[in-house]
Coordinates of C-alpha atoms in Angstrom, one line a residue:
M5 CA 90.5 64.5 170.4
R6 CA 88.7 67.4 170.3
A7 CA 87.3 68.1 167.2
A8 CA 89.5 71.1 164.9
I9 CA 88.1 74.8 165.2
E10 CA 87.2 75.9 162.2
V11 CA 87.8 79.8 161.6
K12 CA 85.4 81.3 158.8
V13 CA 86.2 84.5 156.9
P14 CA 83.6 87.2 158.5
L15 CA 81.2 89.2 156.8
E16 CA 82.6 92.4 157.4
N17 CA 81.1 94.7 154.8
V18 CA 77.5 93.7 153.4
N19 CA 78.5 94.4 149.2
D20 CA 81.4 91.7 149.6
V21 CA 80.4 88.1 148.9
T22 CA 84.7 87.2 148.9
A23 CA 87.6 88.6 151.4
R24 CA 91.5 88.6 149.7
L25 CA 93.7 87.0 151.7
L26 CA 96.5 89.2 152.2
H27 CA 98.5 87.6 154.5
W28 CA 99.5 84.8 157.3
R29 CA 100.8 85.9 160.3
A30 CA 101.3 82.7 161.7
E31 CA 102.7 79.6 160.5
S32 CA 100.7 76.7 159.3
G33 CA 101.7 73.4 161.7
V34 CA 102.9 75.8 164.6
P35 CA 100.7 76.4 168.0
V36 CA 99.4 79.8 168.4
Q37 CA 97.5 81.3 171.7
E38 CA 94.5 82.6 171.7
G39 CA 94.0 86.1 170.8
D40 CA 97.0 85.6 168.7
L41 CA 97.0 87.2 165.0
I42 CA 96.9 84.6 162.1
A43 CA 96.1 87.1 158.9
E44 CA 95.2 89.8 157.5
M45 CA 92.7 90.1 155.1
E46 CA 90.8 92.7 153.1
T47 CA 87.5 93.8 151.4
T48 CA 86.4 96.5 149.5
K49 CA 86.5 98.8 152.2
A50 CA 89.0 98.2 154.2
V51 CA 91.5 95.3 155.8
F52 CA 91.2 93.2 158.8
E53 CA 93.1 91.3 160.9
V54 CA 91.8 87.7 162.2
H55 CA 92.9 86.7 165.5
A56 CA 93.0 82.7 166.3
P57 CA 89.7 81.8 168.5
A58 CA 91.5 79.3 170.8
S59 CA 94.8 77.8 171.2
G60 CA 96.3 75.1 169.3
V61 CA 98.1 73.9 166.3
L62 CA 97.2 75.9 163.2
Q63 CA 96.4 74.4 159.8
Y64 CA 96.4 76.6 156.3
S65 CA 93.4 76.1 154.5
W66 CA 93.9 79.0 151.6
T67 CA 96.8 80.4 150.2
K68 CA 98.3 84.3 149.9
N69 CA 96.1 86.5 147.6
T70 CA 93.1 83.8 147.6
E71 CA 90.1 85.4 147.4
V72 CA 88.1 83.4 149.9
P73 CA 84.0 83.6 149.8
V74 CA 82.6 84.8 153.0
G75 CA 81.3 82.3 155.9
E76 CA 84.0 79.4 154.0
T77 CA 86.7 78.2 156.1
L78 CA 89.6 80.0 156.1
C79 CA 91.7 77.5 158.4
R80 CA 91.7 75.4 161.1
I81 CA 92.9 75.4 164.6
F82 CA 93.6 71.3 166.2
P83 CA 93.4 72.3 170.2
D84 CA 95.3 68.8 170.9
G85 CA 97.5 69.3 167.2
V86 CA 96.9 67.8 163.7
P87 CA 96.0 64.3 163.5
T88 CA 99.0 62.3 161.4
K89 CA 95.9 61.3 159.0
A90 CA 95.1 65.5 158.5
E91 CA 96.2 67.3 155.3
P92 CA 95.9 70.5 154.0
V93 CA 93.1 71.7 151.8
A94 CA 94.0 72.1 148.7
V95 CA 92.3 75.0 146.8
P96 CA 94.1 76.6 143.9
E97 CA 95.4 80.0 143.9
T98 CA 93.1 81.1 140.9
A99 CA 90.4 79.9 142.0
A100 CA 87.3 82.5 141.1
P101 CA 84.9 81.9 144.3
V102 CA 81.0 82.3 144.1
A103 CA 78.5 83.3 145.8
H104 CA 75.9 80.5 145.6
A105 CA 77.7 77.5 143.6
L106 CA 74.6 75.3 140.8
F107 CA 74.3 71.7 141.3
S108 CA 73.5 69.6 138.5
K109 CA 71.2 66.7 140.1
S110 CA 73.5 64.1 138.8
A111 CA 76.6 65.8 141.2
R112 CA 74.5 66.6 144.1
A113 CA 72.9 62.4 143.7
L114 CA 76.7 61.8 143.8
I115 CA 78.0 64.0 146.6
A116 CA 75.1 62.3 148.7
S117 CA 76.1 59.2 148.3
S118 CA 80.1 59.5 149.0
G119 CA 80.1 61.7 152.2
L120 CA 81.1 65.2 150.9
K121 CA 79.4 68.1 151.3
E122 CA 78.7 70.8 148.6
S123 CA 81.3 73.1 150.4
D124 CA 83.8 71.5 149.6
F125 CA 83.4 72.5 146.0
A126 CA 83.7 76.6 147.0
G127 CA 85.3 78.3 144.5
R128 CA 82.5 76.9 141.8
A129 CA 80.1 78.4 140.4
F130 CA 79.0 75.0 138.5
V131 CA 79.7 72.0 139.8
V132 CA 78.4 68.8 137.3
E133 CA 78.5 65.0 138.1
R134 CA 82.7 64.8 136.3
D135 CA 83.8 67.5 138.9
V136 CA 82.5 64.9 141.8
R137 CA 83.9 61.8 140.6
E138 CA 87.3 63.9 139.5
R139 CA 87.3 65.1 143.8
L140 CA 87.1 61.3 144.4
G141 CA 89.4 59.7 142.5
Q142 CA 87.2 58.2 139.7
P143 CA 87.7 57.7 136.2
V144 CA 86.3 60.2 134.0
A145 CA 85.9 60.2 130.3
K146 CA 88.8 62.3 128.4
S147 CA 87.2 65.0 126.5
A148 CA 89.2 66.3 124.0
P149 CA 91.3 69.3 125.4
P150 CA 89.9 72.9 124.5
A151 CA 91.4 75.1 122.0
A152 CA 94.0 77.6 124.5
A153 CA 93.1 80.9 125.1
P154 CA 94.9 84.0 123.3
A155 CA 97.3 85.9 125.3
V156 CA 95.9 88.8 127.2
E157 CA 97.4 91.5 125.7
R158 CA 98.8 94.0 128.4
V159 CA 97.5 97.9 127.4
A160 CA 101.0 100.0 127.0
A161 CA 100.4 103.7 128.8
P162 CA 99.3 106.1 127.4
S163 CA 102.7 108.4 125.6
E164 CA 101.3 111.9 127.3
E165 CA 102.2 112.2 130.8
G166 CA 99.6 111.1 133.4
E167 CA 98.8 109.8 136.9
L168 CA 97.9 106.2 137.2
V169 CA 95.2 105.9 139.9
P170 CA 94.8 102.1 140.5
L171 CA 91.0 101.2 140.0
E172 CA 88.9 100.6 143.8
R173 CA 88.8 96.6 145.0
A174 CA 84.9 96.5 143.9
K175 CA 85.6 98.2 140.5
L176 CA 88.5 94.9 139.9
Y177 CA 85.4 92.9 141.4
E178 CA 82.6 94.3 139.3
N179 CA 85.0 93.7 136.7
R180 CA 86.0 90.4 136.9
E181 CA 82.5 89.1 137.6
L182 CA 81.3 90.7 134.4
L183 CA 83.8 89.9 131.9
A184 CA 83.7 86.2 133.3
A185 CA 80.4 86.2 131.9
S186 CA 80.2 88.0 129.1
R187 CA 83.1 85.5 128.1
A188 CA 80.9 82.4 128.8
V189 CA 77.5 83.6 127.0
L190 CA 76.5 84.1 123.3
K191 CA 74.8 87.8 123.9
S192 CA 72.3 89.5 122.4
T193 CA 69.8 92.5 122.6
L194 CA 66.2 93.5 121.8
F195 CA 65.3 96.8 121.4
H196 CA 61.4 97.6 122.4
L197 CA 59.6 101.0 122.0
C198 CA 56.7 100.6 125.4
P199 CA 54.1 102.7 123.9
A200 CA 53.2 104.2 127.9
A201 CA 53.6 107.2 127.5
G202 CA 52.7 109.6 130.6
L203 CA 53.2 106.5 132.9
Q204 CA 55.8 109.1 135.0
E205 CA 53.4 112.1 135.1
A206 CA 50.4 109.9 135.6
C207 CA 52.6 107.9 138.8
A208 CA 53.7 110.6 140.1
R209 CA 49.9 112.4 140.0
Q210 CA 48.6 110.0 142.4
T211 CA 48.1 110.5 145.7
P212 CA 50.4 108.8 147.2
P213 CA 52.8 109.0 144.3
V214 CA 53.7 105.7 142.2
D215 CA 56.8 104.7 141.7
R216 CA 57.1 103.9 138.1
L217 CA 60.3 102.1 138.9
S218 CA 57.8 99.3 141.3
I219 CA 55.0 98.9 138.5
I220 CA 58.0 97.9 135.9
L221 CA 59.6 95.5 138.6
S222 CA 56.3 94.4 139.8
E223 CA 55.2 93.3 136.3
A224 CA 58.4 92.2 134.8
A225 CA 58.2 89.7 138.0
K226 CA 54.3 88.4 137.1
L227 CA 55.4 88.4 133.9
L228 CA 58.6 85.8 134.2
G229 CA 56.3 82.9 135.7
Q230 CA 55.1 82.7 131.7
F231 CA 58.9 82.7 130.8
P232 CA 61.2 80.6 133.2
T233 CA 64.1 80.5 131.2
L234 CA 64.2 84.3 131.2
N235 CA 64.6 83.8 134.4
A236 CA 67.4 81.3 134.5
A237 CA 71.1 80.3 134.1
F238 CA 72.9 77.8 131.3
C239 CA 74.9 75.2 133.0
D240 CA 76.4 72.6 131.9
D241 CA 74.4 72.1 128.0
A242 CA 71.0 72.8 130.3
I243 CA 68.9 75.9 132.1
H244 CA 69.1 75.7 135.1
R245 CA 65.7 77.0 135.7
Y246 CA 65.3 79.2 139.3
R247 CA 62.2 78.5 141.7
Q248 CA 61.4 81.8 142.2
V249 CA 61.7 85.3 140.7
N250 CA 64.4 87.2 142.8
I251 CA 64.2 89.7 141.2
G252 CA 67.2 92.5 141.8
F253 CA 67.6 96.3 140.6
A254 CA 70.6 98.1 140.5
V255 CA 70.8 101.6 142.4
D256 CA 73.9 103.9 142.7
M257 CA 73.1 107.0 145.1
G258 CA 75.9 107.9 146.4
S259 CA 76.7 105.1 148.4
G260 CA 78.3 102.8 145.6
L261 CA 76.4 100.6 142.9
K262 CA 74.0 97.4 144.4
V263 CA 71.8 95.4 143.3
L264 CA 68.9 95.6 146.4
V265 CA 67.2 91.7 145.7
V266 CA 63.2 91.6 146.3
R267 CA 62.9 88.0 146.7
D268 CA 60.5 85.6 145.4
A269 CA 58.8 89.0 144.0
A270 CA 56.1 87.0 141.5
A271 CA 54.4 86.0 144.5
L272 CA 53.7 89.8 146.5
G273 CA 50.8 92.1 145.4
F274 CA 51.9 96.0 144.2
A275 CA 51.2 96.9 147.6
E276 CA 53.6 94.4 149.6
F277 CA 55.8 94.6 146.7
S278 CA 56.0 98.5 146.8
A279 CA 57.2 98.4 150.4
R280 CA 59.7 96.0 149.6
V281 CA 60.8 98.3 147.4
D282 CA 61.0 101.3 150.1
D283 CA 62.3 99.4 152.9
L284 CA 65.2 97.8 150.6
L285 CA 66.0 101.6 149.6
L286 CA 65.5 102.8 153.2
R287 CA 68.3 100.9 153.9
Y288 CA 70.5 101.5 151.3
S289 CA 70.5 105.7 152.4
T290 CA 70.7 104.2 156.0
N291 CA 73.9 101.8 155.4
S292 CA 71.7 99.2 157.4
L293 CA 72.0 96.1 154.0
V294 CA 72.1 92.5 155.1
V295 CA 73.6 89.9 152.7
A296 CA 70.6 88.9 152.1
D297 CA 69.3 91.9 150.3
V298 CA 72.3 92.2 147.7
T299 CA 72.3 88.4 146.4
G300 CA 70.9 85.7 144.6
S301 CA 69.2 87.5 142.0
T302 CA 67.9 85.5 139.6
F303 CA 66.9 88.7 137.2
T304 CA 68.1 92.1 137.2
V305 CA 66.3 95.3 136.3
T306 CA 68.6 98.5 135.8
D307 CA 66.9 101.7 135.6
L308 CA 69.2 104.7 133.5
S309 CA 65.6 107.3 132.9
G310 CA 66.7 109.0 135.7
D311 CA 70.3 110.3 134.4
G312 CA 68.5 111.2 130.4
V313 CA 69.4 107.8 129.3
F314 CA 66.7 107.0 126.5
T315 CA 68.6 104.0 125.5
F316 CA 71.5 101.4 126.3
D317 CA 72.5 97.9 126.3
P318 CA 73.3 96.4 129.6
L319 CA 75.6 94.1 131.0
L320 CA 74.7 90.3 131.6
N321 CA 74.9 89.3 135.2
N322 CA 76.8 86.3 136.2
N323 CA 74.0 83.2 136.6
Q324 CA 71.2 84.8 135.0
A325 CA 69.7 84.6 131.4
A326 CA 68.8 88.1 130.7
I327 CA 69.2 91.8 132.2
L328 CA 66.4 94.6 131.3
G329 CA 67.2 98.1 130.5
I330 CA 64.7 100.9 130.9
G331 CA 65.2 104.2 129.4
A332 CA 63.9 107.5 129.8
E333 CA 60.5 108.8 128.3
Q334 CA 60.4 110.8 125.2
P335 CA 57.1 111.1 122.4
G336 CA 55.3 108.4 121.7
G337 CA 57.0 106.1 125.2
F338 CA 60.0 105.0 126.4
L339 CA 62.6 101.8 125.0
L340 CA 62.9 98.7 127.1
S341 CA 66.2 97.0 126.2
C342 CA 66.6 93.4 126.8
A343 CA 70.2 91.5 126.8
F344 CA 69.9 88.0 126.6
D345 CA 71.9 84.6 126.5
H346 CA 71.4 83.3 123.1
R347 CA 72.2 79.5 124.4
I348 CA 68.7 79.7 126.1
N349 CA 66.5 82.0 124.7
G350 CA 66.0 83.1 120.8
G351 CA 65.2 86.5 119.7
R352 CA 60.9 85.7 119.3
L353 CA 60.5 84.3 122.6
V354 CA 62.9 88.0 124.0
A355 CA 60.9 90.6 121.8
E356 CA 57.0 88.6 123.1
F357 CA 58.1 89.0 126.5
L358 CA 58.8 92.8 125.5
R359 CA 55.5 93.2 123.7
E360 CA 53.5 91.4 126.7
L361 CA 55.2 93.7 129.4
S362 CA 54.4 96.6 127.7
A363 CA 51.4 96.2 126.9
R364 CA 50.9 95.7 130.9
L365 CA 53.0 99.2 131.6
A366 CA 50.9 100.9 128.7
A367 CA 47.4 99.8 130.2
H368 CA 49.0 101.3 133.9
A369 CA 49.4 103.7 132.1
R370 CA 46.1 104.2 130.9
S371 CA 44.2 103.5 134.1
L372 CA 47.0 105.9 136.4
G373 CA 45.8 108.7 133.4
G374 CA 42.0 108.3 134.0
A375 CA 39.7 109.0 131.5
R376 CA 41.8 109.1 127.8
E377 CA 41.3 109.2 124.0
K378 CA 40.2 106.2 122.1
S379 CA 43.2 104.2 121.3
C380 CA 44.1 101.2 119.4
E381 CA 44.7 97.9 121.9
R382 CA 47.6 96.8 119.8
C383 CA 49.6 100.1 118.0
F384 CA 48.1 102.1 120.7
Q385 CA 48.4 104.8 118.0
P386 CA 45.3 107.2 119.3
A387 CA 42.0 107.6 117.4
S388 CA 43.0 111.2 116.7
L389 CA 46.1 110.5 114.7
L390 CA 44.5 107.9 113.0
R391 CA 42.2 110.3 111.5
Q392 CA 44.8 112.5 110.3
R393 CA 46.3 108.7 108.3
G394 CA 42.8 107.9 107.1
H395 CA 42.3 105.2 108.9
M396 CA 39.9 104.4 111.9
L397 CA 39.6 102.9 115.1
L398 CA 37.0 99.5 115.1
Q399 CA 35.0 97.5 117.9
S400 CA 37.1 94.6 119.5
V401 CA 36.2 91.8 121.3
E402 CA 40.4 90.0 121.1
P403 CA 41.6 92.4 122.3
P404 CA 38.7 93.7 123.8
G405 CA 38.3 97.5 123.4
F406 CA 39.2 99.1 119.7
V407 CA 41.6 98.0 117.2
C408 CA 42.9 100.3 113.9
S409 CA 42.6 99.4 110.5
I410 CA 46.4 98.9 109.9
C411 CA 46.5 97.0 112.7
L412 CA 43.2 94.8 110.6
S413 CA 45.3 94.3 108.0
G414 CA 48.4 93.7 108.8
Y415 CA 50.2 96.4 107.4

């Protein structure tokens, strides 16, 4: 008997990791002919049709109105009829599929020894050993039932007359992902004044001009190697530390909000890193991004300085432990904000990350700005301002350069 033909969900739009199954146009268990319309699906951009790639008996894998991951098997066609032992694949209608599920070591080992496939767990964010044993029908220790979630209260329509405009599907998907992340984490945010005043101007004076965002992204990527729990995700009461830094940066320049991803960013020199950023921005502007350009980020940076925003509290993304926000320059520097999952990291570690990142960016500002007035290597106050306040700069070995009398006294 010939093997079943798997009909996969095609990639119709680079910004989609799922497509919604709107309608089945053929009955499960009924013969179809090659080229027959078998389903209609919807992406954030359009509705598209799925046609039978061959003749045979159709068998459903998903139910109507389900979000099906791109590349997943939508249905199967059996050229010689459905074998008697074949059973439909049960997929919950409320599944919340993700692009890349994370597996614990024990779960991956059990999958390998049992003959299952990781794709059998499509729709889950994390898979642990308990999930695999339940799939195999093996007994698992029962835990106390979780407390019932509070009912979601519907928001009443305003009393004033107006027009009800449905949200775009892309926004609905974004809302679902961000709500899932916000409900799962213990979110905290720290704000830190980066004393790299004039970095933007100094970058613009270079020939050719240097992009400030590329400097910040590159330095953050390198620094994450020293702070691996920020380049991570919470998983089954453990930390899933990513093997490489895939740094994402949010962009919205008229073609919709996308997070562009520089892969293995910590291993790149600045020139190569900057070229990667330029290439991604070019693909964004020409609508030629591929899936790898917008998926798999392990740490995200959002820069709102171009919009004149001085400070904001960024939202954590799913499967990430932290996100960095960049504000516009003001007298004294610009604010960095870091939202983080408190289940993994504490405020002291995040403060250390922001302090070290700020020091690196201040060094870039001094380097690009050429000869500048002497300043304290710890608080970055210039010598002229210190003299006005009755303090002085003293030669220092560690850190190299100068340290002011304020920092030396610990005040």
